[in-house]
XYZ file of C-alpha atoms in Angstrom:
684
model
C 49.072 78.232 144.928
C 50.672 81.595 146.699
C 51.167 84.274 144.579
C 53.845 86.631 145.419
C 54.356 90.290 144.005
C 57.409 91.153 141.977
C 58.746 93.279 145.297
C 57.711 90.528 147.716
C 59.438 87.658 145.749
C 63.098 90.144 146.164
C 62.518 90.261 149.601
C 62.172 86.597 150.123
C 64.812 85.988 148.003
C 66.888 88.377 150.074
C 66.108 86.529 153.380
C 67.053 83.307 152.379
C 70.595 84.339 151.304
C 73.324 83.619 153.929
C 76.001 86.566 153.822
C 78.648 84.173 153.717
C 77.235 81.322 150.968
C 79.331 82.774 148.596
C 82.017 81.009 149.559
C 80.995 77.601 151.050
C 83.035 74.877 149.253
C 80.397 73.140 146.647
C 79.146 69.614 148.084
C 79.976 67.073 146.620
C 83.652 67.717 145.912
C 86.187 65.422 147.150
C 89.977 64.853 147.006
C 91.311 64.187 143.717
C 87.616 64.017 142.032
C 85.174 66.332 141.732
C 81.415 65.806 140.797
C 78.260 67.675 139.000
C 76.043 68.982 141.400
C 72.487 69.266 139.804
C 69.259 70.536 141.363
C 66.042 68.453 141.651
C 63.221 70.566 143.042
C 59.372 68.864 143.927
C 57.345 69.491 146.727
C 56.081 65.792 146.450
C 59.534 63.149 147.716
C 58.628 60.617 145.667
C 58.691 62.076 142.315
C 62.143 63.260 143.471
C 62.805 59.540 144.423
C 61.859 58.859 140.944
C 64.714 61.686 139.440
C 67.130 60.317 141.428
C 66.829 56.909 140.184
C 66.536 58.222 136.555
C 70.458 60.226 136.987
C 72.109 58.563 139.809
C 75.520 58.477 137.972
C 79.033 58.172 140.105
C 79.634 61.539 138.314
C 76.329 63.776 139.568
C 76.063 65.140 143.169
C 72.228 64.979 143.217
C 70.948 68.498 145.109
C 67.501 67.767 146.280
C 64.596 70.535 147.535
C 61.122 69.902 148.921
C 60.366 74.064 147.730
C 61.103 77.050 145.658
C 62.849 78.552 148.775
C 64.989 75.667 150.094
C 65.919 75.604 146.625
C 67.324 79.761 146.044
C 68.858 78.415 149.233
C 71.320 75.246 147.277
C 71.504 77.960 144.331
C 73.617 80.212 147.066
C 75.790 77.785 148.571
C 76.494 76.023 145.111
C 77.092 75.701 142.065
C 75.101 73.614 139.560
C 75.338 72.368 136.327
C 71.559 72.005 135.815
C 68.029 72.870 138.126
C 64.835 70.396 137.429
C 61.897 72.100 138.718
C 58.662 71.559 139.229
C 56.118 73.863 138.121
C 53.215 73.158 140.425
C 53.877 73.389 144.041
C 53.134 75.783 147.228
C 54.694 79.295 148.449
C 56.445 80.031 145.718
C 55.632 78.304 142.399
C 58.023 77.307 139.303
C 58.066 80.319 137.843
C 58.212 82.010 140.348
C 61.698 80.628 141.412
C 63.334 80.174 138.163
C 62.249 84.106 137.853
C 64.538 84.399 140.940
C 67.290 82.700 140.061
C 67.839 84.413 136.461
C 67.899 87.653 138.635
C 71.040 86.494 140.438
C 74.311 87.354 138.077
C 75.904 83.851 139.152
C 72.944 82.021 138.581
C 71.536 83.778 136.129
C 73.182 81.267 133.126
C 72.059 77.602 134.869
C 69.423 76.354 132.146
C 66.954 74.731 134.070
C 64.163 72.283 132.601
C 60.889 72.280 133.544
C 58.587 69.092 134.532
C 54.901 69.074 135.580
C 51.747 66.957 135.275
C 49.447 69.422 135.189
C 50.294 73.066 133.314
C 50.452 71.624 130.007
C 48.842 74.430 128.396
C 50.806 76.279 125.433
C 49.754 79.318 127.819
C 52.061 77.652 130.475
C 54.832 76.216 127.856
C 55.487 79.867 126.474
C 55.620 80.901 130.439
C 58.092 78.585 130.914
C 60.494 79.774 128.303
C 59.574 83.497 128.921
C 60.985 83.215 132.562
C 64.456 81.366 130.850
C 63.894 77.643 130.826
C 65.496 75.634 128.519
C 62.684 72.808 128.366
C 60.049 71.712 129.684
C 59.253 68.539 129.957
C 55.093 66.867 130.678
C 54.368 63.503 133.098
C 54.813 61.133 132.819
C 58.073 61.603 130.803
C 60.243 59.093 128.817
C 63.501 58.342 131.801
C 66.499 57.936 129.196
C 65.031 61.077 127.262
C 65.814 63.466 130.531
C 68.928 61.207 131.246
C 70.415 62.522 127.644
C 69.432 65.657 128.162
C 70.815 66.376 131.549
C 73.633 64.763 130.206
C 74.146 67.352 127.114
C 73.682 70.060 129.907
C 76.036 68.564 132.181
C 79.142 68.727 129.042
C 78.044 71.680 128.388
C 78.614 72.749 131.865
C 81.674 70.858 132.338
C 83.202 72.599 128.912
C 82.122 76.267 130.144
C 83.810 75.504 134.085
C 87.163 73.806 131.911
C 87.282 77.104 129.811
C 86.985 79.618 132.138
C 89.932 77.998 134.258
C 91.985 78.044 131.219
C 91.581 81.208 130.068
C 92.276 82.263 134.209
C 95.719 80.394 134.042
C 96.114 81.877 130.305
C 95.903 84.823 131.544
C 98.186 84.977 134.829
C 100.475 83.366 132.138
C 100.517 86.977 130.337
C 100.628 88.591 133.093
C 103.873 87.099 134.251
C 105.402 87.682 130.202
C 104.287 90.631 130.924
C 105.960 91.518 134.012
C 109.523 90.008 133.336
C 109.703 91.996 130.027
C 109.367 94.951 131.973
C 111.435 93.995 134.141
C 114.032 92.889 130.971
C 113.075 95.998 129.233
C 113.966 98.614 132.801
C 117.331 96.557 132.879
C 117.849 96.735 129.114
C 117.530 100.736 129.772
C 119.267 100.975 132.746
C 122.413 98.723 131.027
C 122.060 101.635 127.864
C 122.110 104.171 129.861
C 125.453 103.477 131.768
C 127.007 101.919 128.716
C 125.847 105.300 126.563
C 127.472 107.168 130.131
C 131.043 104.470 129.504
C 131.147 105.784 126.054
C 130.493 109.414 126.306
C 133.483 109.203 129.035
C 135.806 107.482 126.677
C 135.421 108.896 122.948
C 138.343 110.504 122.146
C 136.018 112.071 119.361
C 133.572 115.501 121.126
C 129.629 114.654 121.507
C 128.124 118.008 121.883
C 124.279 118.249 122.293
C 122.199 120.788 121.436
C 118.779 122.462 120.673
C 117.158 123.726 118.320
C 118.063 127.321 119.158
C 121.729 126.267 118.998
C 121.743 126.022 122.925
C 124.163 123.761 124.016
C 123.044 120.961 126.096
C 125.678 118.560 127.046
C 129.060 117.926 126.232
C 131.337 114.691 127.340
C 135.437 115.037 128.340
C 136.129 115.117 125.308
C 135.799 118.435 124.855
C 138.409 119.067 127.640
C 140.995 117.980 125.669
C 140.277 119.152 122.361
C 138.831 122.930 122.890
C 140.020 123.715 126.488
C 136.842 124.249 127.978
C 135.526 122.782 130.847
C 131.695 121.023 130.825
C 130.799 124.210 132.907
C 131.906 126.928 130.634
C 129.770 125.157 128.032
C 126.545 124.321 129.500
C 123.668 126.303 128.078
C 125.506 128.299 125.823
C 125.052 128.717 122.235
C 127.439 126.619 119.746
C 128.540 129.525 117.942
C 131.036 129.513 121.226
C 132.926 126.417 119.557
C 131.570 126.590 115.923
C 132.191 130.421 115.005
C 130.573 130.311 112.116
C 127.128 128.832 113.482
C 124.270 130.492 113.802
C 120.796 130.566 115.009
C 120.086 131.854 111.304
C 121.684 128.367 110.017
C 119.346 126.173 111.381
C 117.666 125.266 108.367
C 121.281 124.753 107.184
C 122.005 122.579 109.696
C 118.835 120.304 108.802
C 120.021 119.691 105.417
C 123.406 118.733 106.392
C 122.514 115.963 108.734
C 124.736 112.807 108.011
C 126.881 114.574 106.024
C 130.449 114.612 106.743
C 132.096 117.646 107.081
C 135.732 119.648 107.573
C 136.241 122.792 109.234
C 138.898 124.749 110.945
C 137.671 125.718 114.728
C 140.039 127.757 116.951
C 140.521 126.352 120.810
C 140.410 128.521 123.947
C 144.200 129.289 123.562
C 143.031 130.504 119.974
C 144.970 127.781 118.208
C 143.192 126.137 114.701
C 142.615 123.206 114.712
C 141.295 120.697 111.605
C 138.240 118.807 112.421
C 135.118 116.428 110.978
C 131.825 117.361 111.949
C 129.083 114.989 111.660
C 125.529 116.220 113.240
C 123.166 114.076 113.935
C 118.830 114.921 114.186
C 116.355 112.659 116.554
C 113.095 114.266 117.788
C 111.360 113.382 121.684
C 108.116 114.033 121.181
C 107.408 117.532 119.958
C 111.393 119.089 120.498
C 113.684 118.264 117.755
C 117.348 117.792 119.500
C 120.726 117.630 117.203
C 124.295 115.447 117.798
C 127.196 116.707 116.410
C 130.200 114.826 116.657
C 133.688 116.178 116.608
C 137.230 114.427 115.418
C 140.477 115.754 115.207
C 142.193 114.983 112.124
C 145.182 116.875 112.504
C 147.512 113.783 112.743
C 145.740 113.136 109.547
C 146.166 116.190 107.768
C 149.563 115.765 108.838
C 149.662 111.931 107.036
C 148.062 113.936 103.925
C 150.593 116.439 103.497
C 153.601 112.969 104.041
C 151.872 111.583 101.277
C 151.583 114.239 99.056
C 155.827 114.590 99.470
C 155.891 111.030 99.029
C 153.795 111.195 96.497
C 156.278 114.363 94.288
C 159.262 111.295 94.991
C 157.537 108.546 93.171
C 156.597 110.709 90.677
C 160.053 110.996 89.246
C 161.008 107.410 90.267
C 158.052 107.160 87.428
C 159.853 109.426 85.022
C 162.922 107.418 85.392
C 161.226 103.552 84.958
C 159.312 104.990 82.155
C 162.279 104.985 80.319
C 163.535 101.402 80.904
C 160.041 100.248 79.965
C 160.502 102.017 76.455
C 163.640 99.471 76.378
C 161.283 96.961 76.634
C 158.328 97.502 74.040
C 160.322 96.324 71.236
C 160.212 93.003 72.878
C 156.926 93.439 74.030
C 155.800 94.268 70.621
C 156.417 90.541 69.382
C 154.707 89.325 72.329
C 151.940 91.443 71.316
C 151.825 90.014 67.533
C 151.626 86.377 69.249
C 148.684 87.710 71.580
C 147.184 88.773 68.659
C 147.026 85.346 66.377
C 145.170 84.047 70.065
C 143.393 86.639 70.137
C 142.106 86.046 66.224
C 141.532 81.860 67.409
C 139.162 83.326 70.609
C 137.842 85.901 68.319
C 136.440 82.505 65.656
C 134.955 80.809 68.460
C 133.728 83.542 70.878
C 131.642 84.261 67.096
C 130.496 80.658 66.510
C 129.544 80.672 70.202
C 127.287 84.138 69.684
C 125.732 82.717 66.216
C 124.668 79.928 68.618
C 123.941 82.024 71.214
C 121.367 84.626 68.793
C 119.929 82.181 67.795
C 118.822 79.490 69.698
C 115.181 79.698 70.722
C 115.866 79.874 74.471
C 115.624 82.731 76.664
C 119.452 82.853 77.150
C 121.948 85.160 79.542
C 125.202 85.397 80.770
C 125.745 87.264 83.797
C 128.377 87.250 86.331
C 128.733 84.573 89.493
C 129.923 86.727 91.589
C 127.847 90.323 91.820
C 124.880 88.661 88.897
C 126.144 91.901 86.435
C 124.448 91.258 82.933
C 127.483 90.309 80.935
C 124.583 89.652 77.770
C 120.644 88.321 76.518
C 120.202 87.032 73.227
C 117.610 87.901 70.667
C 114.654 85.489 72.241
C 115.081 86.749 75.692
C 114.585 90.401 74.581
C 111.862 89.174 72.582
C 110.147 87.195 75.528
C 110.576 89.882 78.164
C 109.973 93.511 76.362
C 113.398 94.787 77.783
C 116.092 96.153 75.269
C 120.076 95.973 75.358
C 120.134 99.123 76.978
C 117.887 98.514 79.801
C 119.747 95.097 80.469
C 123.732 95.682 80.559
C 125.579 95.908 83.246
C 122.800 95.572 85.320
C 123.057 93.749 88.422
C 119.942 92.911 90.119
C 117.726 90.328 88.711
C 115.506 91.509 86.320
C 113.178 88.529 85.605
C 112.532 87.856 88.947
C 112.305 84.048 88.915
C 110.319 82.016 91.321
C 110.490 78.719 91.809
C 114.453 77.939 92.656
C 117.243 79.523 93.936
C 120.726 78.323 91.965
C 122.567 81.852 92.099
C 122.730 82.036 96.129
C 123.330 77.928 96.131
C 126.025 78.768 93.356
C 124.753 75.190 92.054
C 123.194 74.266 88.041
C 119.772 73.194 87.380
C 118.467 71.010 84.947
C 114.684 71.864 83.736
C 113.846 73.258 86.764
C 110.043 74.694 86.851
C 110.009 78.133 87.207
C 107.799 81.081 86.682
C 109.447 84.262 85.142
C 108.101 88.360 85.161
C 108.143 90.343 82.007
C 108.695 94.145 81.731
C 105.320 94.196 81.728
C 104.409 92.273 84.604
C 103.062 89.918 83.077
C 104.140 86.188 84.549
C 105.021 83.579 82.406
C 106.494 79.364 82.302
C 109.761 78.313 81.474
C 111.574 75.805 82.152
C 115.154 76.327 83.586
C 118.806 75.568 82.549
C 122.682 76.450 84.522
C 125.893 76.058 83.528
C 128.804 77.524 85.713
C 131.743 78.360 83.012
C 134.994 80.363 83.057
C 135.150 83.916 80.777
C 138.820 85.701 80.758
C 139.833 84.908 84.315
C 135.985 85.260 85.706
C 132.948 82.294 86.989
C 129.997 83.206 85.208
C 126.658 81.595 85.183
C 124.784 80.850 82.174
C 121.297 80.797 82.368
C 118.651 79.173 79.696
C 114.636 78.965 80.103
C 112.545 76.873 77.463
C 109.169 79.246 77.407
C 106.092 76.458 78.529
C 104.167 79.258 78.891
C 101.360 78.132 76.583
C 101.965 74.575 77.422
C 100.569 75.893 81.074
C 98.205 77.467 80.193
C 96.586 74.562 77.942
C 97.100 72.516 81.142
C 95.286 75.077 83.655
C 92.139 75.163 80.030
C 92.353 71.362 80.861
C 92.088 71.639 84.548
C 89.300 73.768 84.009
C 87.286 71.418 81.987
C 88.126 68.782 84.525
C 86.314 71.745 87.245
C 82.775 72.024 84.885
C 82.788 68.391 84.912
C 82.537 68.469 89.048
C 80.821 71.546 88.536
C 77.616 69.297 86.015
C 78.250 66.498 89.069
C 77.287 69.144 91.408
C 74.508 70.464 89.604
C 73.217 66.942 89.804
C 73.331 66.853 93.155
C 71.618 70.432 93.585
C 68.667 69.050 91.503
C 68.456 65.692 94.379
C 68.326 68.509 96.716
C 65.096 69.958 95.009
C 63.247 65.918 94.370
C 63.673 65.644 98.356
C 61.750 68.876 99.485
C 58.948 67.673 96.576
C 58.740 64.697 97.708
C 57.681 65.598 101.534
C 55.243 68.223 98.901
C 54.264 64.900 97.579
C 54.199 62.426 100.750
C 51.940 64.706 102.517
C 49.460 65.275 99.387
C 48.900 61.804 98.996
C 48.087 61.539 103.167
C 45.605 63.914 102.723
C 43.698 61.994 99.604
C 43.050 58.494 102.003
C 42.925 61.107 104.755
C 41.713 64.575 104.711
C 41.394 65.368 108.499
C 44.331 64.714 108.857
C 46.433 67.585 106.333
C 46.737 69.731 110.087
C 48.082 73.079 109.879
C 51.646 72.346 110.664
C 52.169 70.257 108.098
C 50.978 72.673 105.488
C 53.154 75.497 106.548
C 56.160 72.034 106.479
C 55.104 72.053 102.611
C 55.235 75.447 102.122
C 58.655 75.280 103.669
C 59.549 72.884 101.501
C 58.445 74.358 98.072
C 59.870 78.265 99.231
C 63.475 75.374 99.823
C 62.845 74.733 96.222
C 61.989 77.806 95.066
C 64.953 79.020 96.474
C 67.385 76.875 95.151
C 65.641 77.447 91.337
C 66.369 81.513 91.835
C 70.132 80.960 92.235
C 70.420 78.431 89.805
C 68.489 80.947 87.202
C 70.348 84.384 88.525
C 73.973 82.129 87.000
C 72.648 82.521 83.824
C 74.320 84.868 81.331
C 71.571 85.377 79.025
C 68.986 86.730 81.818
C 67.346 90.287 80.723
C 68.625 92.837 82.908
C 66.605 96.061 83.209
C 69.436 98.503 83.450
C 69.060 102.314 83.912
C 71.448 105.222 84.386
C 71.347 106.273 88.007
C 74.068 106.556 90.664
C 75.474 103.457 92.861
C 75.902 105.092 96.135
C 72.026 105.644 97.035
C 71.579 101.314 96.578
C 74.061 101.001 98.912
C 72.497 103.771 101.098
C 68.858 101.894 100.827
C 70.709 98.597 101.590
C 72.838 99.916 104.813
C 69.714 99.233 107.562
C 69.559 95.577 106.916
C 73.699 95.194 106.431
C 73.568 97.099 109.921
C 70.981 95.148 111.577
C 72.737 92.167 110.335
C 75.812 93.352 112.140
C 74.811 94.472 115.123
C 72.416 91.149 116.115
C 75.876 89.393 116.256
C 77.872 92.587 117.918
C 79.960 93.588 114.295
C 79.779 96.862 112.697
C 79.238 98.296 109.424
C 80.939 101.972 108.251
C 79.847 103.555 104.558
C 83.470 105.674 103.319
C 80.865 106.974 100.027
C 83.042 108.945 97.146
C 81.269 111.015 94.270
C 80.680 108.711 91.833
C 79.265 109.448 88.031
C 76.205 107.867 86.721
C 75.929 104.609 85.151
C 73.655 102.057 83.609
C 72.952 99.298 86.755
C 70.269 96.936 86.719
C 69.106 97.962 90.720
C 67.734 95.053 92.216
C 70.722 93.190 90.404
C 73.107 94.948 92.439
C 71.399 95.102 95.525
C 72.140 91.288 95.503
C 75.503 91.603 94.775
C 76.354 94.239 97.399
C 74.202 91.537 99.809
C 75.975 88.719 99.029
C 79.442 90.007 99.218
C 78.416 92.136 102.578
C 76.893 89.187 104.210
C 79.778 86.617 103.751
C 82.156 89.192 105.175
C 79.835 89.747 108.343
C 79.854 85.746 108.388
C 84.162 86.103 107.974
C 84.267 87.902 111.054
C 84.512 86.930 114.504
C 82.737 89.367 116.680
C 83.632 93.665 116.587
C 84.479 92.941 113.234
C 84.257 95.608 111.314
C 82.889 96.074 108.085
C 84.087 98.566 104.857
C 81.950 99.199 102.198
C 83.740 102.203 99.631
C 82.836 103.907 96.280
C 85.245 105.942 94.552
C 86.228 106.695 91.075
C 89.254 105.404 89.411
C 90.261 106.368 85.916
C 87.668 105.423 83.700
C 86.144 102.544 86.427
C 83.604 103.299 89.238
C 85.206 100.476 92.079
C 83.507 99.310 95.247
C 85.018 97.921 97.500
C 83.720 95.590 100.230
C 86.257 95.547 102.721
C 86.134 92.475 106.280
C 88.339 91.870 109.070
C 88.124 88.368 108.795
C 90.725 85.538 108.901
C 91.628 85.521 104.438
C 91.157 83.232 101.917
C 93.423 79.940 101.823
C 95.659 80.452 99.457
C 94.629 76.858 98.179
C 91.171 77.880 97.976
C 92.460 81.533 95.555
C 91.647 79.502 92.173
C 87.970 78.420 93.661
C 86.579 81.446 94.304
C 83.136 82.092 91.962
C 83.383 78.912 90.983
C 79.518 77.585 91.151
C 78.394 75.109 94.210
C 82.130 75.927 95.763
C 81.515 76.857 99.282
C 83.542 77.087 102.568
C 80.129 76.701 104.988
C 78.536 73.745 106.565
C 75.708 74.705 105.533
C 74.592 76.449 101.432
C 74.540 75.638 97.833
C 77.656 77.477 97.125
C 76.080 79.931 94.432
C 76.448 83.319 96.404
C 79.784 84.391 94.952
C 78.920 82.817 91.525
C 76.270 84.870 90.967
C 77.901 87.978 92.035
C 80.227 87.136 89.242
C 77.481 86.396 87.202
C 75.955 90.151 87.258
C 79.522 91.313 87.717
C 80.294 90.132 83.599
C 76.030 91.655 82.438
C 76.920 94.869 83.695
C 80.611 94.529 81.772
C 82.643 94.872 85.377
C 85.673 92.954 86.772
C 85.468 91.361 90.542
C 88.937 90.792 92.181
C 90.020 90.715 95.398
C 92.961 91.021 97.674
C 93.397 88.547 101.214
C 95.534 88.166 104.063
C 95.118 87.107 107.514
C 93.969 90.598 108.698
C 90.910 89.843 106.002
C 89.356 90.200 102.414
C 88.686 93.173 100.047
C 86.596 92.438 96.922
C 86.888 95.376 94.814
C 83.927 95.020 91.995
C 85.414 97.757 89.279
C 82.171 98.994 86.731
C 83.661 100.334 83.520
C 82.381 103.413 82.404
C 82.047 102.999 78.782
C 81.291 106.284 75.792
C 77.471 105.485 76.306
C 78.323 106.182 80.247
């Protein structure tokens, strides 16, 4: 076989590359149908005939090459889904040909399957995989096996090609959307500029813009009607020319008055005083502050106010006359008042009966106006359950209980025994059954709401559900035990085999048995880590050095998957902890966070002190945890992964409990953050 140096191989590959081969249309592509190209390379034509017979398919375009040089030419002209390459060939052998194919950017990802009848040593197999082969098949080969392998590589190629086409279409659509959005934005900007110009020209109020030094930047035409100045006379001048009381030293005061409506008196160009209303707005453009001053002439309004005062004096005299007339009617009104007092007494008795029922009811009862939701009264049971006082509730219009589960106030409809949740003053969430009724009090519609507290019942139902989950845990534990028996069965089988024929116990079988034993030991170890009575070897030490010691391991795992890890370690005091258990907790949460993220995501490990607690945060940028799964987090044997026993987080909760720590989490579509809060006791 002819041997080539690396330099000569590269030169040969360059020689067989036509300058225009990249743009040729692949052979086998017909109108409305595209066949998948498969390259078969062998220096024996009879071998190529066999391969063509095995792989014959209307979906394949089989391309044959009798040498490595010819194969390189085909690779330059066409795109192939897979290459079947003979190892032993004159000229360029299979290894050299594969190496040259992998050096070219467009062909480096084509899967190569070596087929050989001679080079069957492990050294040649390793060499084949080393130059980029995906498989190494020995002759004679099984036709169906080769055919299935090629089918799988063709499917991968077709899926990849489809994804590339979809990506290109999506990119073109996104570019089109961006261009359309830019055109709309430009059009809206021009429209807004033109509208601002027209508004400024037609507005009756004077609009002035000035900078931080009080220098006038622009004015609208209304300034001429109000002050008599032209635009040219004011641009670049100081605001003191229009507002005599305005000076550079008052800019801080101007900022404080921003947004407020002020009345003042100014003088126009002729010296005549004009009563005006002034309002100033502030805007920031990059690092520059700009101000907009609106000045409105209120001369007509002042005249109206003066006339209104004159009319008021006249009305006051009329009221005095009317008062004398009304005094004559007092006698008749007194009799009417006596009748109303009798009615009021009857109403008082009715109200007293209602009030007794209202206050003695064990349900939480509140009375609110239907229009604005103002609290009129609440009963004693309502106050006891919520923790509020009458002074904090009465006359409030905003909902206090934050009722969730029914929207009766907006709909104005009555509900009966609707299951809801409400919030107490301390922030506790309680459960209840809500019934409402609309009634009229003194001509105003009111809403009477009664809540029957069922928090204890809900708690008991939750406890029953928890017991059901524990029953499920028992069944899952039985399943894990079954998983332990599987490796034990494998080990026992090989040991029985070695008893009858000791020579048949090969090294690979021993390694297989050791792997099965390690698997069983791993499952048992995770079981033991869940034990609450496990003895912890706690020592007084700092948490940060433990995290720093694990950082290289976590960072290496992240870099392997194109992800990043960031440490944000704050100062924390010493406390008693078991370094081995805390390391396991940190690794479990970190690896879970890395697995939850896509490439490019960042995992943050953060420590800090909060009151009497040392807090460890583990934050990822994954897709978050679904709300329906939150209740199951930390339950043994529950997992969302395709593989795993579901004991990782359960072990974390067990470790936290042994360290008197609390684990809680916050999750959203932007990621999940686990908080481990270690309480600093008097001993610490």
